[in-house]
Short mmCIF file of C-alpha atoms in Angstrom, two decimals:
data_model
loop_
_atom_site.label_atom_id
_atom_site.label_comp_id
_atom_site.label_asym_id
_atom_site.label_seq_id
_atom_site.Cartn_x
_atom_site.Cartn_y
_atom_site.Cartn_z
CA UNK A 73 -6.73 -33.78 9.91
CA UNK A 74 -2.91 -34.48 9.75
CA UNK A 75 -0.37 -33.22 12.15
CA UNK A 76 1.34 -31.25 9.76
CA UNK A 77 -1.91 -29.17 8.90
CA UNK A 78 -3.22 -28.78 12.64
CA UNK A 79 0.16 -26.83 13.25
CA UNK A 80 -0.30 -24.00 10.74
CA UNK A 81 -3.42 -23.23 11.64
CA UNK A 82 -3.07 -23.00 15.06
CA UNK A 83 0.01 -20.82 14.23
CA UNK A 84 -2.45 -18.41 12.38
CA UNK A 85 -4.99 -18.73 15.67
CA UNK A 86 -2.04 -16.86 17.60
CA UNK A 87 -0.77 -14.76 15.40
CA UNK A 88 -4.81 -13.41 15.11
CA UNK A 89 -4.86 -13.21 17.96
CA UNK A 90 -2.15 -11.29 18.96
CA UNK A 91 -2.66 -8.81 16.39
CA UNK A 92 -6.32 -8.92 17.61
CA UNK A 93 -5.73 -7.58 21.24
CA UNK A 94 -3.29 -4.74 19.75
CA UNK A 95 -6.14 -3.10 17.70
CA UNK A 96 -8.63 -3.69 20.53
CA UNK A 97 -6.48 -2.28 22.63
CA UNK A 98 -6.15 1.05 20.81
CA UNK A 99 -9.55 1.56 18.92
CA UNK A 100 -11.60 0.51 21.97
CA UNK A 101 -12.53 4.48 22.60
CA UNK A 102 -14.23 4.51 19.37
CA UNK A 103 -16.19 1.11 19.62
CA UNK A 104 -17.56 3.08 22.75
CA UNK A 105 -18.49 5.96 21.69
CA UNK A 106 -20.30 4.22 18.69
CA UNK A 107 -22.10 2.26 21.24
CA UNK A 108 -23.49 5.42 23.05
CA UNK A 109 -24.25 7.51 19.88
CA UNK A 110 -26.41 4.51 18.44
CA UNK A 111 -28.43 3.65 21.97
CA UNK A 112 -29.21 7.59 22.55
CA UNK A 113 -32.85 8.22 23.04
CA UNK A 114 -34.48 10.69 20.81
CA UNK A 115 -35.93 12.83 23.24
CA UNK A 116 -33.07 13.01 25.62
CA UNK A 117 -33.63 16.89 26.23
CA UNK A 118 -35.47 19.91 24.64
CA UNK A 119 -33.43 21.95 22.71
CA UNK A 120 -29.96 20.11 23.26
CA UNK A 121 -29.30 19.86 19.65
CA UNK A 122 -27.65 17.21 17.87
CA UNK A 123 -25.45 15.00 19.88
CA UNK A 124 -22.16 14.00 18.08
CA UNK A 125 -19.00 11.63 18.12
CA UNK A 126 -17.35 14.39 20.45
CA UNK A 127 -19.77 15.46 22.30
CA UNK A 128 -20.35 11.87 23.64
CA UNK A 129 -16.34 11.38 24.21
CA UNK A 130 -16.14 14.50 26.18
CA UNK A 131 -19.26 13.90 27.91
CA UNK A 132 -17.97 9.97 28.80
CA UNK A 133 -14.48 11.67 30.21
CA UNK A 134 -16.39 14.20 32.25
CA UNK A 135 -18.56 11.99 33.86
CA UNK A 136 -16.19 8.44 33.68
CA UNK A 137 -12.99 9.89 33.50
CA UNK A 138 -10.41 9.13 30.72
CA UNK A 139 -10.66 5.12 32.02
CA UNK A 140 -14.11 5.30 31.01
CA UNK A 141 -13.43 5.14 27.20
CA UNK A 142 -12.03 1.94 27.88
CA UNK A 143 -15.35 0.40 29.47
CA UNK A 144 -16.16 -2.49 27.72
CA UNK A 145 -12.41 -3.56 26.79
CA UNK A 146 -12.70 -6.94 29.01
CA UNK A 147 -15.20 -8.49 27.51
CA UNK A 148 -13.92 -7.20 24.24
CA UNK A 149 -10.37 -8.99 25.20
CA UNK A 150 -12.70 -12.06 25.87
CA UNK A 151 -14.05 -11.79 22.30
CA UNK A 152 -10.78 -10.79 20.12
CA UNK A 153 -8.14 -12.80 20.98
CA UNK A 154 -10.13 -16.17 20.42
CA UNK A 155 -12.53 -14.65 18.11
CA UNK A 156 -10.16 -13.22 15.83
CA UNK A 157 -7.52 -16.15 16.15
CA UNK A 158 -10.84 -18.13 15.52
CA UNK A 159 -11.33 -15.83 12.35
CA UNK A 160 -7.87 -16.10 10.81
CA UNK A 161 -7.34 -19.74 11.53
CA UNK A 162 -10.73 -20.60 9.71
CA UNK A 163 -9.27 -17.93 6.95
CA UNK A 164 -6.13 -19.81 6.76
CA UNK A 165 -7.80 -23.40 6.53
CA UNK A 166 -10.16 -22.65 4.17
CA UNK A 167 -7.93 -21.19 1.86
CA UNK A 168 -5.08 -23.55 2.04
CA UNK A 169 -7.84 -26.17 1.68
CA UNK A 170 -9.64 -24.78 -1.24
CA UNK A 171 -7.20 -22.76 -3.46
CA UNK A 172 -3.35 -24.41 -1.90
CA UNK A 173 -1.06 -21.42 -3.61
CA UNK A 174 -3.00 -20.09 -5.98
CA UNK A 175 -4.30 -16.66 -5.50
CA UNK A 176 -8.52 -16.56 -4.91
CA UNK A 177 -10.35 -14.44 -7.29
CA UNK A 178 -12.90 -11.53 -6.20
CA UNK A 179 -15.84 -13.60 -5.36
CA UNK A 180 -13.92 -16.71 -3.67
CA UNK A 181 -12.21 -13.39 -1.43
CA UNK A 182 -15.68 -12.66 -0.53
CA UNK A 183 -17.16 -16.41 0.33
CA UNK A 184 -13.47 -16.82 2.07
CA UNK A 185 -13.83 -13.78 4.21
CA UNK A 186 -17.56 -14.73 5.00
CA UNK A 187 -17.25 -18.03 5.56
CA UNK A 188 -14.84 -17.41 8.43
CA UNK A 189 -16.78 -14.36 9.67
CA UNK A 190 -19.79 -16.61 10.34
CA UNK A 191 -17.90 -19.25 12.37
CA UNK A 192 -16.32 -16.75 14.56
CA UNK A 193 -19.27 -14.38 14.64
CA UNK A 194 -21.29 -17.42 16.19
CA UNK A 195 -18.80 -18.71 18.68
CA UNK A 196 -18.55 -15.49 20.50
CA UNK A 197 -21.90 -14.04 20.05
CA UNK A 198 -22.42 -14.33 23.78
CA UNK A 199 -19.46 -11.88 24.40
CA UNK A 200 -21.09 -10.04 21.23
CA UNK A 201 -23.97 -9.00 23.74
CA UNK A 202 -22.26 -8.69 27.13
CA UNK A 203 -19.23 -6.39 25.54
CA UNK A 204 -22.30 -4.25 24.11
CA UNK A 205 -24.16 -4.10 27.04
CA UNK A 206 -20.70 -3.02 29.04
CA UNK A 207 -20.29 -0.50 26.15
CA UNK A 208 -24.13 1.59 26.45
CA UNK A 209 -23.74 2.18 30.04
CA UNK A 210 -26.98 1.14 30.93
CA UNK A 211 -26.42 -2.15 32.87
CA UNK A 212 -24.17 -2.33 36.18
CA UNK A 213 -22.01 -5.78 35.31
CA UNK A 214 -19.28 -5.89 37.61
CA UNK A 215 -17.32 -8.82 35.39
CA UNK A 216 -17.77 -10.87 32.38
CA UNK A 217 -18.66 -14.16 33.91
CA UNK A 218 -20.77 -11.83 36.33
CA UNK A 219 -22.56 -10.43 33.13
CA UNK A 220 -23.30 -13.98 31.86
CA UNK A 221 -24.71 -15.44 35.44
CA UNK A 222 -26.85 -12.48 35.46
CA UNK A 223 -28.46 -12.78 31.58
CA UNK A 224 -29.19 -16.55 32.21
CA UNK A 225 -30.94 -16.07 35.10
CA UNK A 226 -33.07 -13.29 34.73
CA UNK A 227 -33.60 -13.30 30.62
CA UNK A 228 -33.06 -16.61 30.00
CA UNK A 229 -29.48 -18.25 27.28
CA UNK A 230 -31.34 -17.34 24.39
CA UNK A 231 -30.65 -13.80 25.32
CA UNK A 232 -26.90 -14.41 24.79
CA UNK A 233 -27.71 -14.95 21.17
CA UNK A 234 -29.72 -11.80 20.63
CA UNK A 235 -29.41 -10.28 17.47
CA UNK A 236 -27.61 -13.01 15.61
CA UNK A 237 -29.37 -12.08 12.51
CA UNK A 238 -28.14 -8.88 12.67
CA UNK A 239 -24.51 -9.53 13.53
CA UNK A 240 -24.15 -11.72 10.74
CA UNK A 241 -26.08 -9.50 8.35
CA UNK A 242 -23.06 -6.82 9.39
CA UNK A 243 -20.06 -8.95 10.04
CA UNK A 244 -20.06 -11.88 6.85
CA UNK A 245 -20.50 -8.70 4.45
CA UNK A 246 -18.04 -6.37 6.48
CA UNK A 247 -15.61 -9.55 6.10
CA UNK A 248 -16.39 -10.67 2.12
CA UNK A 249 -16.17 -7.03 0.89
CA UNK A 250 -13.10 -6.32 2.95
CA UNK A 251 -11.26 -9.38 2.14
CA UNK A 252 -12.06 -8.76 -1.44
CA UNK A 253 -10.89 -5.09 -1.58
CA UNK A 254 -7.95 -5.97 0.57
CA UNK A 255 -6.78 -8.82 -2.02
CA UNK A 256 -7.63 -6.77 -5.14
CA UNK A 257 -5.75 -3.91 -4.03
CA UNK A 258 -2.65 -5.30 -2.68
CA UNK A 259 -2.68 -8.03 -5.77
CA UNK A 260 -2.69 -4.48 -7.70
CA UNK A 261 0.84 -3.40 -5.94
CA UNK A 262 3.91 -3.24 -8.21
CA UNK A 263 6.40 -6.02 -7.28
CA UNK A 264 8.70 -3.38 -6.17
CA UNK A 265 6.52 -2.29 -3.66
CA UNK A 266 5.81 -5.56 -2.11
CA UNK A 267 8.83 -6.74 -2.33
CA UNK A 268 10.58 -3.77 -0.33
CA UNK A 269 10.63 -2.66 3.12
CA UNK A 270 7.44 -0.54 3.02
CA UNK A 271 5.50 -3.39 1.96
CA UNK A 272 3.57 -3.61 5.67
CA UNK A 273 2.40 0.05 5.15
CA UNK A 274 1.61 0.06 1.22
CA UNK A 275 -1.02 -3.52 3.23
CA UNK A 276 -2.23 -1.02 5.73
CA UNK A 277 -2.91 1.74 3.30
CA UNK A 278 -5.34 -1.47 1.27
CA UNK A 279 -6.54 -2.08 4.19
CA UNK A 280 -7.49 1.07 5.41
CA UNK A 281 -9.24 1.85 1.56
CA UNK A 282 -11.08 -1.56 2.19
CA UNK A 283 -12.02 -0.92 5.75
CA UNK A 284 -14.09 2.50 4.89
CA UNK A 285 -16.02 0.67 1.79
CA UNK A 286 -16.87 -2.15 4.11
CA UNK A 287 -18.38 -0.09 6.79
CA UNK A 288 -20.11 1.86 5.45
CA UNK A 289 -22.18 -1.10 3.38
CA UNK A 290 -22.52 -2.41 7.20
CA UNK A 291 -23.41 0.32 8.76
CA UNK A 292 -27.19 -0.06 8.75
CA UNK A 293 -26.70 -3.77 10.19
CA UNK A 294 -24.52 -2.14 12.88
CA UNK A 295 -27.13 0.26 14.18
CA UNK A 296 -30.01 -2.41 14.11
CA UNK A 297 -27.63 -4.75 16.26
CA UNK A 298 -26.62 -2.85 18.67
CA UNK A 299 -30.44 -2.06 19.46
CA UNK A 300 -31.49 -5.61 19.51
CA UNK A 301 -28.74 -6.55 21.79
CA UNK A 302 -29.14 -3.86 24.34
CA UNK A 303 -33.25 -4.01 24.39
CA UNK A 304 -33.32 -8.13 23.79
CA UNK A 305 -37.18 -7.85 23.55
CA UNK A 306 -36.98 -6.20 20.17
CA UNK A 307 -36.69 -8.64 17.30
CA UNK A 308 -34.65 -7.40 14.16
CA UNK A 309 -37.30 -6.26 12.52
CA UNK A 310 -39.02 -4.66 14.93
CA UNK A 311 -35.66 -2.38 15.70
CA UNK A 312 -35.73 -1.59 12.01
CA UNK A 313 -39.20 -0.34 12.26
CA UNK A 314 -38.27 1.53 16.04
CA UNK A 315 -35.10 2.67 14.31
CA UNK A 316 -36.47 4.49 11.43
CA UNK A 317 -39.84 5.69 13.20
CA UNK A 318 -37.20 7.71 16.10
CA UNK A 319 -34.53 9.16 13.95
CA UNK A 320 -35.80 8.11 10.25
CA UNK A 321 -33.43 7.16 7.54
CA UNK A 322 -30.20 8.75 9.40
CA UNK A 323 -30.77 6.87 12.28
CA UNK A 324 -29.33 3.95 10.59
CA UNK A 325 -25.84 5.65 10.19
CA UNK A 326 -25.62 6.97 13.80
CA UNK A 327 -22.14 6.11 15.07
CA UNK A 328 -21.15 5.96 11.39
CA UNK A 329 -18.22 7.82 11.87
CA UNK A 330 -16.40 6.36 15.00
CA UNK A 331 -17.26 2.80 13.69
CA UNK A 332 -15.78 3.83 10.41
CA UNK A 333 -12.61 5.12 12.01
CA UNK A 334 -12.76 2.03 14.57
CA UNK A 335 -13.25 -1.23 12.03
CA UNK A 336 -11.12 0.42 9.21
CA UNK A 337 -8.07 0.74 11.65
CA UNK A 338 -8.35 -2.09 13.38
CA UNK A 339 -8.97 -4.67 10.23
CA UNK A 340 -5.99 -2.90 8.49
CA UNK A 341 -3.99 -2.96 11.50
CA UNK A 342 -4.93 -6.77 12.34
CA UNK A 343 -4.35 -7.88 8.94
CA UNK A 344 -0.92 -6.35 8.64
CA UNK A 345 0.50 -7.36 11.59
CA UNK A 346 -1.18 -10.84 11.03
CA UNK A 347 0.47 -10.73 7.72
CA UNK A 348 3.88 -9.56 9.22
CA UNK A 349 3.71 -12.50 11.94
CA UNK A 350 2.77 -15.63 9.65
CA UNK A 351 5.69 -14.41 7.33
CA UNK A 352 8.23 -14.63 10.27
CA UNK A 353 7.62 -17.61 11.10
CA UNK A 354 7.73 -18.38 7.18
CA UNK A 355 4.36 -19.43 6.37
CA UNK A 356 2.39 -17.88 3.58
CA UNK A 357 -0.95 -15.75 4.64
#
């Protein structure tokens, strides 16, 4: 590869991954309590009722403090900022590679988005697992490189990779669709709008629309991850069938909401200020 295309893509690595730690940052609360609401047992207590998104965000402040809503945020720092500079440079590549200036349609949005989900979704699938694991409350990792000492030694480096079936079944979907909606709908804007100073807010608003249709499509693959990562002896189908036998059908959209709020936010948020930086420094997203 020639100088003059290594540069711009490791421009858009940075400018991922800056706009990567902001939205971790400020949406890790809700990637928390998502964790929690998904790994609750079913028959936590007689007559408690149904546990929900607040209940489980009080409940981690009670016993946590507020600091506790941000368990999990190192290894999710060691995840986002290369695995979402990882994401946007692939992006970037791949679409300056394949379509130069012209604008991709709705299906090359979704193979673009994908494609790049599944490179970064492998190369930090071992975070994946240890940021979940940090997340449910149920292991006592003192540190991230702590955390991947201990799951190599007592379960073996395949465990690292646990539910890679079901991380890509949730993120190269999440990506395609989102991508898609996002270009569709911002492609839709009136040149007056994107053309004007409310241009990074009429983006967000796309990506916020995209972000909701996105999850909830994922949702399912969400749930079935999580499970497999936190109890590494279940294989993906086997969490299906543990899944559905425990809570039934519903019990795939457990944590719906706070993921919802979580991915929507942060994708728009990411891709706007991603937008925002490669612009400055005057090269075209």
């Amino acid at each position: 590869m020639e100088l003059s295309l290594v540069h711009p893509a490791i421009k858009a690595f940075m400018c991922g991954s800056f706009s990567g730690t902001c939205s971790t940052l400020l949406f890790q609360p809700l990637d928390l309590v998502k964790t929690r609401l998904q790994t609750l047992q079913s028959g936590m207590q007689p007559g408690s009722g149904r546990v929900g998104m607040m209940s489980v965000l009080l409940g981690v402040v009670r016993t946590e403090r507020l600091l506790g809503l941000w368990k999990g945020v190192c290894p999710s720092f060691v995840r986002t900022i290369p695995g979402v500079g990882i994401y946007f440079s692939c992006y970037y590549s791949l679409k300056q590679h394949f379509f130069q200036d012209k604008r991709p349609g709705a299906g090359q949005a979704v193979m673009l988005g994908g494609g790049a989900r599944t490179v970064a979704g492998v190369a930090m699938l071992p975070i994946t697992v240890i940021k979940t694991r940090f997340e449910c409350g149920r292991y006592s990792y003192v540190s991230v490189s702590g955390a991947l000492r201990s799951v190599c030694q007592s379960e073996g480096p395949a465990a690292l990779f646990s539910g890679l079936m079901a991380t890509l079944l949730r993120d190269v979907p999440f990506s395609g669709i989102y991508v898609m909606f996002y270009s569709q709908t911002k492609a839709s804007l009136p040149q007056e709008i994107s053309s004007s100073p409310a241009a990074p807010l009429a983006n967000f608003s796309c990506g916020v629309l995209a972000g909701v249709l996105a999850s909830l499509v994922t949702q399912p693959a969400d749930v079935v991850k999580t499970h497999v990562q936190v109890h590494p002896h279940l294989r993906t189908a086997e969490a299906i069938k543990y899944i559905y036998s425990e809570h039934g059908l519903q019990g795939f959209f457990r944590g719906a909401v706070p993921r919802c709020l979580r991915r929507t936010m942060m994708a728009a948020m990411a891709w706007t200020l991603y937008e925002q930086m490669m612009a400055h420094i005057g090269l075209k997203s």
